[in-house]
Short mmCIF file of C-alpha atoms in Angstrom, two decimals:
data_model
loop_
_atom_site.label_atom_id
_atom_site.label_comp_id
_atom_site.label_asym_id
_atom_site.label_seq_id
_atom_site.Cartn_x
_atom_site.Cartn_y
_atom_site.Cartn_z
CA MET A 177 104.41 95.44 89.38
CA LEU A 178 107.43 96.30 91.23
CA GLU A 179 110.73 97.05 88.99
CA ILE A 180 113.83 97.90 90.83
CA GLU A 181 116.72 99.00 88.64
CA GLY A 182 120.32 99.14 89.85
CA ILE A 183 119.69 100.70 93.17
CA GLN A 184 122.47 101.65 95.54
CA VAL A 185 121.59 102.30 99.03
CA TYR A 186 123.90 103.68 101.83
CA TYR A 187 123.71 103.92 105.62
CA GLY A 188 125.84 107.13 105.82
CA ASP A 189 128.84 106.61 104.00
CA LEU A 190 128.44 102.73 104.31
CA GLN A 191 127.29 101.21 101.20
CA VAL A 192 124.62 98.12 101.97
CA LEU A 193 122.96 97.41 98.53
CA TRP A 194 125.09 97.39 95.62
CA ASP A 195 123.20 97.71 92.17
CA ILE A 196 120.11 95.74 93.08
CA SER A 197 117.88 94.99 90.13
CA LEU A 198 114.70 92.69 90.50
CA LYS A 199 111.27 92.77 89.48
CA ILE A 200 107.92 91.19 90.54
CA ASP A 201 105.09 90.45 88.62
CA SER A 202 101.21 90.93 89.79
CA GLY A 203 100.01 87.76 91.68
CA GLU A 204 103.34 86.39 92.75
CA ILE A 205 105.11 85.45 95.91
CA VAL A 206 108.68 86.24 95.71
CA SER A 207 111.26 85.54 98.23
CA ILE A 208 114.44 87.05 99.12
CA VAL A 209 116.70 84.98 101.06
CA GLY A 210 120.24 85.27 102.25
CA ALA A 211 122.22 85.39 105.60
CA ASN A 212 121.93 87.87 108.33
CA GLY A 213 123.37 91.19 107.34
CA ALA A 214 122.93 90.47 103.67
CA GLY A 215 120.92 93.52 102.97
CA LYS A 216 117.24 91.98 102.90
CA THR A 217 115.53 94.29 105.34
CA THR A 218 117.36 97.41 103.90
CA LEU A 219 116.07 96.51 100.66
CA LEU A 220 112.47 96.43 101.93
CA LYS A 221 112.89 99.63 103.65
CA THR A 222 114.11 101.35 100.66
CA ILE A 223 110.91 99.98 98.89
CA SER A 224 108.77 101.27 101.76
CA GLY A 225 110.46 104.75 101.58
CA LEU A 226 112.13 104.59 105.05
CA LEU A 227 115.23 104.76 103.21
CA HIS A 228 116.14 106.53 99.86
CA PRO A 229 118.71 104.86 97.34
CA ARG A 230 121.71 107.22 96.39
CA SER A 231 121.14 106.26 92.73
CA GLY A 232 118.95 103.86 90.65
CA ARG A 233 115.04 103.44 89.98
CA LEU A 234 112.14 101.99 91.80
CA ARG A 235 108.66 101.66 89.63
CA PHE A 236 105.58 100.63 91.38
CA LEU A 237 102.81 100.26 88.59
CA GLY A 238 104.87 102.30 86.31
CA GLU A 239 105.08 105.23 88.63
CA PRO A 240 108.46 105.92 90.07
CA ILE A 241 108.49 105.85 93.76
CA GLU A 242 112.17 106.44 94.83
CA ASN A 243 111.62 109.86 96.33
CA LYS A 244 108.20 109.16 97.86
CA SER A 245 107.63 109.29 101.60
CA PRO A 246 106.49 106.33 103.20
CA ALA A 247 103.04 107.58 103.43
CA GLN A 248 102.60 108.27 99.70
CA ILE A 249 104.03 104.80 99.33
CA VAL A 250 101.56 103.20 101.46
CA GLU A 251 98.61 105.45 99.57
CA ALA A 252 100.26 104.10 96.20
CA GLY A 253 99.56 100.34 97.54
CA ILE A 254 102.61 99.05 99.12
CA SER A 255 102.52 97.85 102.60
CA HIS A 256 105.27 96.94 104.58
CA ILE A 257 105.12 94.55 107.70
CA PRO A 258 108.71 94.95 109.61
CA GLU A 259 110.92 92.52 111.03
CA GLY A 260 109.85 92.22 114.68
CA ARG A 261 106.31 93.10 113.95
CA LYS A 262 106.72 96.60 115.25
CA LEU A 263 103.13 96.61 116.64
CA PHE A 264 101.78 99.61 118.74
CA THR A 265 101.93 97.34 121.97
CA THR A 266 100.16 100.05 124.11
CA LEU A 267 97.17 100.15 121.94
CA THR A 268 94.26 97.68 121.54
CA VAL A 269 94.16 95.33 118.66
CA LEU A 270 91.21 97.05 117.06
CA GLU A 271 93.28 100.26 117.25
CA ASN A 272 96.06 98.63 115.53
CA LEU A 273 93.96 97.51 112.79
CA GLU A 274 92.22 100.63 112.53
CA LEU A 275 95.61 102.43 112.21
CA GLY A 276 96.70 100.19 109.24
CA ALA A 277 94.07 101.76 107.42
CA TYR A 278 95.15 105.22 108.00
CA VAL A 279 95.61 106.55 104.85
CA PRO A 280 92.51 108.32 103.05
CA LYS A 281 92.10 105.71 100.32
CA ALA A 282 92.15 102.48 102.99
CA ARG A 283 90.06 104.72 105.43
CA GLN A 284 87.10 104.88 103.23
CA LYS A 285 86.71 101.32 103.15
CA ARG A 286 87.97 100.61 106.59
CA LYS A 287 84.76 98.73 107.96
CA GLU A 288 84.71 96.21 105.02
CA THR A 289 88.41 95.48 105.10
CA LEU A 290 88.09 94.99 108.90
CA ALA A 291 85.53 92.61 108.42
CA ARG A 292 87.70 90.57 105.80
CA VAL A 293 90.84 90.56 108.23
CA PHE A 294 88.54 89.34 111.00
CA ARG A 295 87.36 86.50 108.35
CA LEU A 296 91.05 85.62 107.76
CA PHE A 297 92.09 85.82 111.48
CA PRO A 298 89.01 85.01 113.64
CA ILE A 299 91.37 85.17 116.71
CA LEU A 300 91.91 88.80 116.18
CA GLU A 301 88.12 89.63 116.26
CA GLU A 302 88.00 87.59 119.68
CA ARG A 303 90.98 89.58 120.99
CA LYS A 304 89.93 92.90 119.50
CA TYR A 305 89.92 95.04 122.99
CA GLN A 306 93.24 93.36 124.29
CA ILE A 307 96.18 95.21 124.38
CA ALA A 308 98.45 94.20 121.24
CA GLY A 309 101.51 93.67 123.67
CA THR A 310 99.92 90.94 125.61
CA LEU A 311 98.95 88.64 122.41
CA SER A 312 101.17 85.41 121.81
CA GLY A 313 104.03 85.78 119.47
CA GLY A 314 101.95 83.97 116.57
CA GLU A 315 98.80 86.31 117.34
CA GLN A 316 101.11 89.26 117.23
CA GLN A 317 102.31 88.20 113.67
CA MET A 318 98.83 87.55 112.50
CA LEU A 319 98.08 91.11 114.04
CA ALA A 320 100.98 92.60 112.18
CA ILE A 321 99.69 91.03 108.80
CA GLY A 322 96.24 92.14 109.52
CA ARG A 323 97.36 95.64 110.20
CA GLY A 324 99.29 95.51 106.75
CA LEU A 325 96.43 94.14 105.04
CA MET A 326 94.22 97.08 106.30
CA ALA A 327 95.85 99.39 103.94
CA LEU A 328 94.51 97.36 101.14
CA PRO A 329 97.78 96.94 99.71
CA ARG A 330 98.48 95.45 95.91
CA LEU A 331 102.02 94.35 97.13
CA LEU A 332 102.72 93.46 100.48
CA LEU A 333 106.28 93.44 101.90
CA LEU A 334 106.81 90.76 104.57
CA ASP A 335 109.89 90.74 106.55
CA GLU A 336 110.88 87.72 108.58
CA PRO A 337 107.02 86.73 109.62
CA SER A 338 108.36 83.34 111.13
CA LEU A 339 110.72 84.98 113.36
CA GLY A 340 110.58 83.91 117.10
CA LEU A 341 107.47 81.39 116.44
CA ALA A 342 107.15 77.97 117.33
CA PRO A 343 107.47 75.42 114.46
CA GLN A 344 103.95 74.67 114.44
CA VAL A 345 102.93 78.21 114.26
CA VAL A 346 105.21 78.85 111.46
CA LYS A 347 103.76 76.43 109.53
CA ASN A 348 100.51 78.00 109.74
CA MET A 349 101.99 81.35 109.06
CA PHE A 350 102.93 80.24 105.89
CA GLU A 351 99.61 78.94 105.07
CA VAL A 352 98.31 82.22 105.75
CA ILE A 353 100.67 84.06 103.40
CA LYS A 354 99.60 81.52 100.71
CA GLU A 355 96.14 82.41 101.27
CA VAL A 356 96.56 86.19 101.26
CA ASN A 357 98.21 85.84 98.11
CA ARG A 358 95.12 83.66 96.70
CA PHE A 359 92.89 86.82 97.39
CA GLY A 360 94.82 88.84 95.11
CA THR A 361 97.77 90.15 96.95
CA THR A 362 101.40 90.28 95.51
CA ILE A 363 103.96 89.38 98.14
CA LEU A 364 107.55 90.18 98.61
CA LEU A 365 108.78 87.76 101.54
CA VAL A 366 112.03 88.31 103.12
CA GLU A 367 113.13 85.03 105.23
CA GLN A 368 115.70 83.22 106.96
CA ASN A 369 113.50 80.08 106.94
CA ILE A 370 114.46 79.14 103.10
CA PHE A 371 112.70 75.92 103.02
CA HIS A 372 109.34 77.36 103.95
CA ALA A 373 110.07 80.45 102.04
CA LEU A 374 111.11 79.05 98.89
CA GLY A 375 108.68 76.37 99.06
CA ILE A 376 105.51 78.67 98.49
CA SER A 377 107.41 81.20 96.36
CA THR A 378 106.82 81.55 92.60
CA ARG A 379 110.35 83.01 92.25
CA GLY A 380 113.05 83.93 94.46
CA TYR A 381 116.49 86.07 94.94
CA VAL A 382 119.43 85.30 96.88
CA LEU A 383 121.23 88.15 98.40
CA GLN A 384 124.61 87.91 99.78
CA ASN A 385 126.69 90.93 100.99
CA GLY A 386 124.31 93.46 99.62
CA ARG A 387 124.22 91.97 96.12
CA ILE A 388 122.07 89.53 94.17
CA VAL A 389 124.31 86.60 93.62
CA LEU A 390 121.36 84.29 92.08
CA GLU A 391 117.71 84.18 91.08
CA GLY A 392 115.19 81.55 89.67
CA THR A 393 112.22 79.77 90.71
CA GLY A 394 111.63 78.49 94.29
CA ALA A 395 112.36 75.31 93.33
CA GLU A 396 115.51 75.72 91.29
CA LEU A 397 116.93 77.80 94.16
CA LEU A 398 116.23 75.01 96.74
CA GLN A 399 118.02 72.67 94.72
CA ASN A 400 120.91 75.09 93.74
CA ILE A 401 123.91 73.70 95.22
CA HIS A 402 125.15 77.39 95.69
CA VAL A 403 121.95 77.68 98.32
CA GLN A 404 122.94 75.00 99.92
CA LYS A 405 126.42 75.58 100.41
CA ALA A 406 125.77 78.96 101.83
CA TYR A 407 122.75 78.45 104.08
CA LEU A 408 123.14 74.76 104.90
CA GLY A 409 126.72 74.35 105.20
CA LEU A 410 126.87 71.36 103.05
CA MET B 7 94.57 119.85 164.07
CA THR B 8 92.42 117.29 162.24
CA SER B 9 90.29 119.95 160.61
CA LEU B 10 93.23 121.68 159.62
CA LEU B 11 94.67 118.86 158.02
CA LEU B 12 91.41 118.03 156.16
CA GLN B 13 91.61 121.69 155.03
CA ALA B 14 94.97 121.09 153.71
CA ILE B 15 94.23 117.99 151.95
CA ALA B 16 91.10 119.39 150.25
CA SER B 17 92.91 122.74 148.98
CA GLY B 18 95.88 120.57 148.05
CA PHE B 19 93.65 117.99 145.96
CA LEU B 20 91.96 121.12 144.31
CA MET B 21 95.40 122.69 143.32
CA GLY B 22 96.46 119.04 142.39
CA GLY B 23 93.94 118.80 139.63
CA VAL B 24 95.44 122.01 138.03
CA TYR B 25 99.00 120.43 138.34
CA GLY B 26 97.31 117.37 136.82
CA LEU B 27 96.38 119.19 133.60
CA MET B 28 99.69 121.00 133.52
CA ALA B 29 101.88 117.71 133.75
CA THR B 30 99.54 116.17 131.52
CA GLY B 31 100.96 118.46 129.03
CA LEU B 32 104.54 117.76 129.70
CA THR B 33 103.98 114.13 129.78
CA LEU B 34 102.15 114.25 126.50
CA ILE B 35 105.33 116.07 124.88
CA PHE B 36 107.51 113.53 126.49
CA GLY B 37 105.64 110.40 125.63
CA VAL B 38 105.28 111.27 122.07
CA MET B 39 108.78 112.69 121.10
CA LYS B 40 110.96 112.09 124.26
CA VAL B 41 111.79 115.73 124.54
CA VAL B 42 111.82 117.16 128.11
CA ASN B 43 110.23 120.63 128.02
CA LEU B 44 112.20 122.94 130.45
CA ALA B 45 109.98 125.85 129.13
CA HIS B 46 107.02 124.20 130.67
CA GLY B 47 106.54 126.60 133.48
CA GLU B 48 107.25 129.64 131.37
CA MET B 49 104.40 128.46 129.26
CA MET B 50 102.24 128.34 132.45
CA MET B 51 103.35 132.03 132.89
CA LEU B 52 102.16 132.71 129.47
CA GLY B 53 98.73 131.38 130.23
CA MET B 54 98.51 133.30 133.29
CA ALA B 55 99.65 136.71 131.45
CA ILE B 56 97.24 136.19 128.63
CA SER B 57 94.25 136.07 130.88
CA TYR B 58 95.75 138.76 133.30
CA TRP B 59 96.14 141.24 130.45
CA LEU B 60 93.00 140.40 128.95
CA PHE B 61 91.47 141.15 132.37
CA THR B 62 93.33 144.19 132.83
CA LEU B 63 93.41 145.66 129.45
CA ALA B 64 89.75 144.74 128.04
CA GLY B 65 88.01 143.68 131.34
CA ILE B 66 87.52 139.98 130.31
CA ASP B 67 86.75 137.48 132.87
CA PRO B 68 89.77 135.05 132.98
CA TYR B 69 87.40 131.83 132.61
CA LEU B 70 86.54 133.53 129.43
CA SER B 71 89.76 133.84 128.04
CA ILE B 72 90.88 130.31 128.43
CA PRO B 73 90.34 129.62 124.82
CA VAL B 74 92.45 132.36 123.82
CA SER B 75 95.28 130.96 126.18
CA ILE B 76 94.63 127.60 124.72
CA PHE B 77 94.81 128.87 121.01
CA LEU B 78 97.93 131.04 121.27
CA LEU B 79 99.83 128.56 123.41
CA PHE B 80 98.95 125.83 121.26
CA LEU B 81 100.43 128.06 118.20
CA LEU B 82 103.59 128.59 120.25
CA GLY B 83 104.22 125.16 120.91
CA PHE B 84 103.50 124.10 117.57
CA PHE B 85 106.00 126.66 116.05
CA ILE B 86 108.51 125.71 118.90
CA GLN B 87 108.38 122.15 117.79
CA ARG B 88 108.57 123.01 114.15
CA PHE B 89 111.42 125.28 114.12
CA LEU B 90 113.58 124.78 117.06
CA ILE B 91 113.05 121.14 118.38
CA ASN B 92 112.34 119.13 115.11
CA PRO B 93 115.92 119.88 113.83
CA ILE B 94 117.61 118.61 116.76
CA LEU B 95 114.93 115.67 117.62
CA HIS B 96 117.64 113.06 116.84
CA ALA B 97 120.45 114.86 118.38
CA SER B 98 121.53 113.93 121.89
CA GLU B 99 119.49 114.87 124.86
CA HIS B 100 121.60 117.80 126.29
CA MET B 101 120.95 119.63 122.81
CA GLN B 102 117.36 119.18 123.59
CA ILE B 103 118.02 120.38 127.11
CA LEU B 104 119.50 123.47 125.72
CA VAL B 105 117.14 124.37 123.22
CA THR B 106 114.17 124.09 125.64
CA LEU B 107 116.20 125.79 128.39
CA GLY B 108 116.98 128.63 126.24
CA VAL B 109 113.21 128.95 125.12
CA SER B 110 112.36 129.37 128.87
CA LEU B 111 115.05 132.14 129.30
CA ILE B 112 113.64 133.94 126.29
CA LEU B 113 110.28 133.66 127.45
CA ALA B 114 110.70 134.56 131.22
CA ASN B 115 113.02 137.66 130.09
CA SER B 116 110.77 138.97 127.26
CA ALA B 117 107.93 139.04 129.99
CA LEU B 118 110.44 141.00 132.48
CA LEU B 119 111.07 143.30 129.52
CA LEU B 120 107.68 143.96 128.46
CA TRP B 121 106.08 144.42 131.92
CA GLY B 122 108.65 144.39 134.45
CA PRO B 123 109.22 142.44 137.40
CA ASN B 124 106.14 143.57 139.52
CA ILE B 125 103.77 141.04 140.95
CA ARG B 126 100.52 141.23 139.26
CA SER B 127 97.20 139.66 140.36
CA VAL B 128 93.72 139.47 139.10
CA THR B 129 90.84 140.45 141.43
CA THR B 130 87.39 139.54 140.32
CA SER B 131 83.92 139.71 142.10
CA TYR B 132 84.46 136.10 143.18
CA SER B 133 88.07 136.07 144.04
CA LEU B 134 87.18 135.93 147.69
CA GLU B 135 83.93 133.66 147.54
CA THR B 136 84.14 130.61 149.66
CA LEU B 137 82.05 127.30 149.62
CA TRP B 138 81.49 125.64 153.10
CA ILE B 139 81.65 121.71 153.18
CA GLY B 140 81.03 120.73 156.63
CA GLU B 141 84.16 122.40 158.57
CA ILE B 142 86.06 122.86 155.42
CA VAL B 143 86.25 126.04 153.61
CA LEU B 144 87.07 125.99 149.89
CA ASP B 145 88.07 129.22 147.92
CA LEU B 146 85.49 129.31 144.90
CA PRO B 147 88.44 130.09 142.16
CA ARG B 148 90.02 127.03 143.38
CA VAL B 149 87.00 124.83 143.12
CA VAL B 150 86.35 126.30 139.50
CA ALA B 151 89.97 125.77 138.26
CA PHE B 152 89.94 121.91 139.56
CA LEU B 153 86.44 121.35 137.83
CA PHE B 154 88.01 123.12 134.58
CA ALA B 155 91.14 121.20 134.95
CA LEU B 156 89.58 117.85 135.19
CA PHE B 157 87.26 118.83 132.29
CA PHE B 158 90.10 119.71 130.23
CA THR B 159 91.95 116.30 130.96
CA PHE B 160 88.74 114.56 130.24
CA LEU B 161 88.60 116.29 126.78
CA LEU B 162 92.43 115.44 126.00
CA TYR B 163 91.51 111.92 126.88
CA LEU B 164 88.68 111.68 124.50
CA LEU B 165 90.47 113.28 121.84
CA LEU B 166 93.38 110.90 122.27
CA LYS B 167 91.29 107.73 122.62
CA LYS B 168 88.39 108.52 120.02
CA THR B 169 89.83 110.77 117.32
CA GLU B 170 91.71 109.84 114.06
CA LEU B 171 94.23 112.38 115.20
CA GLY B 172 94.56 111.09 118.66
CA LYS B 173 95.07 107.58 117.70
CA ALA B 174 97.93 108.73 115.25
CA ILE B 175 99.36 110.71 117.96
CA ARG B 176 99.41 107.69 120.36
CA ALA B 177 100.63 105.49 117.60
CA SER B 178 103.60 107.93 116.93
CA ALA B 179 104.46 107.71 120.79
CA ASP B 180 104.34 103.90 120.73
CA ASN B 181 106.38 103.24 117.73
CA PRO B 182 107.51 105.95 115.44
CA GLU B 183 108.76 103.63 112.74
CA ALA B 184 105.63 101.50 112.67
CA ALA B 185 103.56 104.76 112.48
CA LEU B 186 105.49 105.73 109.41
CA LEU B 187 104.87 102.41 107.72
CA VAL B 188 100.95 102.70 108.16
CA GLY B 189 101.42 106.01 106.55
CA ILE B 190 101.23 108.48 109.60
CA GLU B 191 103.42 111.68 108.76
CA VAL B 192 105.21 111.57 112.10
CA ASN B 193 106.79 114.88 111.26
CA ARG B 194 103.07 116.52 111.21
CA ILE B 195 102.14 114.75 114.45
CA TYR B 196 105.02 116.06 116.37
CA PRO B 197 104.23 119.81 116.24
CA ILE B 198 100.62 119.07 116.88
CA SER B 199 101.31 117.21 120.03
CA PHE B 200 103.73 119.98 121.20
CA GLY B 201 101.19 122.46 120.66
CA ILE B 202 98.61 120.29 122.52
CA GLY B 203 100.87 119.75 125.51
CA ALA B 204 101.63 123.73 125.39
CA ALA B 205 97.67 124.21 125.27
CA CYS B 206 97.11 122.34 128.41
CA VAL B 207 99.67 124.26 130.54
CA GLY B 208 98.25 127.48 128.96
CA ALA B 209 95.02 126.54 130.23
CA SER B 210 96.44 125.65 133.58
CA GLY B 211 97.88 129.17 133.77
CA SER B 212 94.48 131.05 132.80
CA LEU B 213 92.89 128.63 135.49
CA ILE B 214 95.23 129.85 138.51
CA ILE B 215 95.31 133.59 137.62
CA PRO B 216 92.30 134.24 139.64
CA PHE B 217 94.14 133.37 142.69
CA TYR B 218 97.96 132.85 141.98
CA ASP B 219 100.18 136.18 141.42
CA LEU B 220 101.75 136.56 138.21
CA THR B 221 105.64 137.59 137.87
CA PRO B 222 107.86 136.73 134.79
CA HIS B 223 109.73 134.25 136.90
CA VAL B 224 106.82 132.41 138.31
CA GLY B 225 107.68 129.57 135.84
CA PRO B 226 110.56 127.27 136.99
CA PRO B 227 108.72 126.11 140.37
CA PHE B 228 105.82 125.01 137.98
CA THR B 229 108.64 123.00 135.83
CA MET B 230 109.93 121.48 138.79
CA VAL B 231 106.46 120.38 140.23
CA ALA B 232 105.43 119.21 136.47
CA PHE B 233 108.53 117.13 136.46
CA THR B 234 108.10 115.74 139.76
CA ILE B 235 104.56 114.80 138.91
CA ILE B 236 105.64 113.00 135.68
CA ILE B 237 108.46 111.03 137.15
CA LEU B 238 106.24 109.85 140.03
CA GLY B 239 103.49 109.18 137.73
CA GLY B 240 105.60 107.33 135.08
CA MET B 241 106.93 109.31 132.17
CA GLY B 242 104.72 109.42 129.46
CA SER B 243 101.90 108.07 131.30
CA LEU B 244 98.32 110.15 131.28
CA SER B 245 96.68 108.81 134.03
CA GLY B 246 100.05 108.84 135.80
CA ALA B 247 100.03 112.70 135.38
CA LEU B 248 96.47 113.17 136.80
CA ILE B 249 97.06 111.11 139.73
CA GLY B 250 100.40 112.26 140.20
CA GLY B 251 99.27 115.85 140.14
CA LEU B 252 96.43 115.14 142.80
CA LEU B 253 99.17 113.28 144.99
CA VAL B 254 101.92 116.04 144.87
CA GLY B 255 99.00 118.82 145.45
CA VAL B 256 98.21 117.14 148.54
CA ALA B 257 101.70 116.42 149.52
CA GLU B 258 102.66 120.13 149.08
CA SER B 259 99.73 121.43 150.83
CA VAL B 260 99.88 118.96 154.10
CA GLY B 261 103.88 119.53 153.91
CA ALA B 262 103.16 123.25 154.04
CA ILE B 263 101.40 122.86 157.48
CA LEU B 264 103.30 120.30 158.97
CA LEU B 265 106.87 122.04 158.11
CA SER B 266 106.68 125.28 156.70
CA SER B 267 105.03 126.84 153.60
CA SER B 268 108.59 127.66 152.23
CA LEU B 269 109.37 123.62 152.66
CA LYS B 270 106.38 122.31 151.08
CA SER B 271 108.22 120.98 148.00
CA VAL B 272 110.17 118.95 150.63
CA ALA B 273 106.91 117.03 151.13
CA SER B 274 106.57 116.23 147.38
CA THR B 275 110.25 115.22 146.64
CA THR B 276 109.85 112.98 149.81
CA LEU B 277 106.83 111.69 148.19
CA LEU B 278 108.56 111.23 144.96
CA VAL B 279 111.57 109.11 146.47
CA LEU B 280 109.17 107.08 148.45
CA VAL B 281 107.42 106.04 145.20
CA LEU B 282 110.60 105.58 143.20
CA LEU B 283 112.08 103.50 145.91
CA PHE B 284 109.26 100.95 145.20
CA LYS B 285 108.34 101.60 141.73
CA PRO B 286 111.41 102.96 139.92
CA ARG B 287 109.37 103.78 136.74
CA GLY B 288 106.68 105.63 138.62
CA LEU B 289 103.07 104.60 139.34
CA PHE B 290 101.93 103.80 135.89
CA GLY B 291 105.22 103.89 134.14
CA LYS B 292 106.03 101.03 131.64
#
């Protein structure tokens, strides 16, 4: 579904991603784990068109997307839920969701998708006229996911969905991600919470200093000594 | 004295409505792209000039030329943003100040070049009509200006709250990166927002021409007033701009009778300082 071949990404003159290649098949949950500053968020921003690679290829459903704008990429079927949620905090819950379906293709089906999102997150329907900034952390993350789903994505990019949430809420969040996946959305998950992330993933990649150093199934990576060394300090 | 005071409050309130519309334009521009438009007063002058010339050359009533002002100022604002502001949107603030200040100088001096420094006014059949409410006398053109200004502010509010475009504008103001990620082409929203802001002030210009004299240099005091209002109301807040407009209108007009009319901005500036002492981000600031 998504194929990345040898991309090099820079911030100005600073190279952040080195020769990254990965692929995601339809229906998978793929995790990218790695320490702070490893380049995980940069990779997601490159996929969603906020950044463009200096070289290398990105293909989504067979189409090259490395030179497309964020709007075109949303339209193509990739929805990016950024780190820190980035809600429209002064707008209502409902307005946030409506804006999630801003691109023409999603806008036509806005009503049905909204009903689906409300079935998945009943709390959002209860709070639909509330200002988004006044929701609790867990509710804000649900709204962020809901807003991402409103674009009717084939592939959902999730950046640190568990960030800043209470442990109980985190567990819940990963259940939600699994459920979204069961309904047919492929998921690329970036997480520092590697136990939960690899636990629900079909496959994963380990990113270190802008390079992919390991890949494998979720279970393999969890057991891998390198992972334990790098992230658990064993 | 009380009736004089009431009189001042009433006429200040009427002018305050127009101030509100003018400041709404400024606060919209600032709220969406964090650009301070120092050419705001000159855009007001252009709105006045459009209605003045259409009246003088073609006999068109100033109220009928409001749509022309709105349209032309929208285009002006759109293209100023597109070609002058957009390239420096991410540069430091003083670059933006230089650009918008430059635009203001060019507009004022083009007007000077085109029709000279003379004071020009529009006299219509209803210019001197008045309405009596108890002991208070209100000039008809000011009442009409007030009502139109409220109406346009309400229309803008509807546009921002109810339409797809309006929601996209508010989303871009709230969080530009998130707006990009849901597929809003923020770079297309910016010139439209600047155009709408300019249209608000253009309409305000047309509304005051029946009772306010036009000169090429009428602009800067309006820029000052608009800034006082949006700082007082809260930068980027629409309701702040309207309420702030009414407050500043009343403060100026009461200040003019209590002090002297040349000191009227002392009153509004004092009000500004007082508000900022207690609410540093303005009345409706976040």
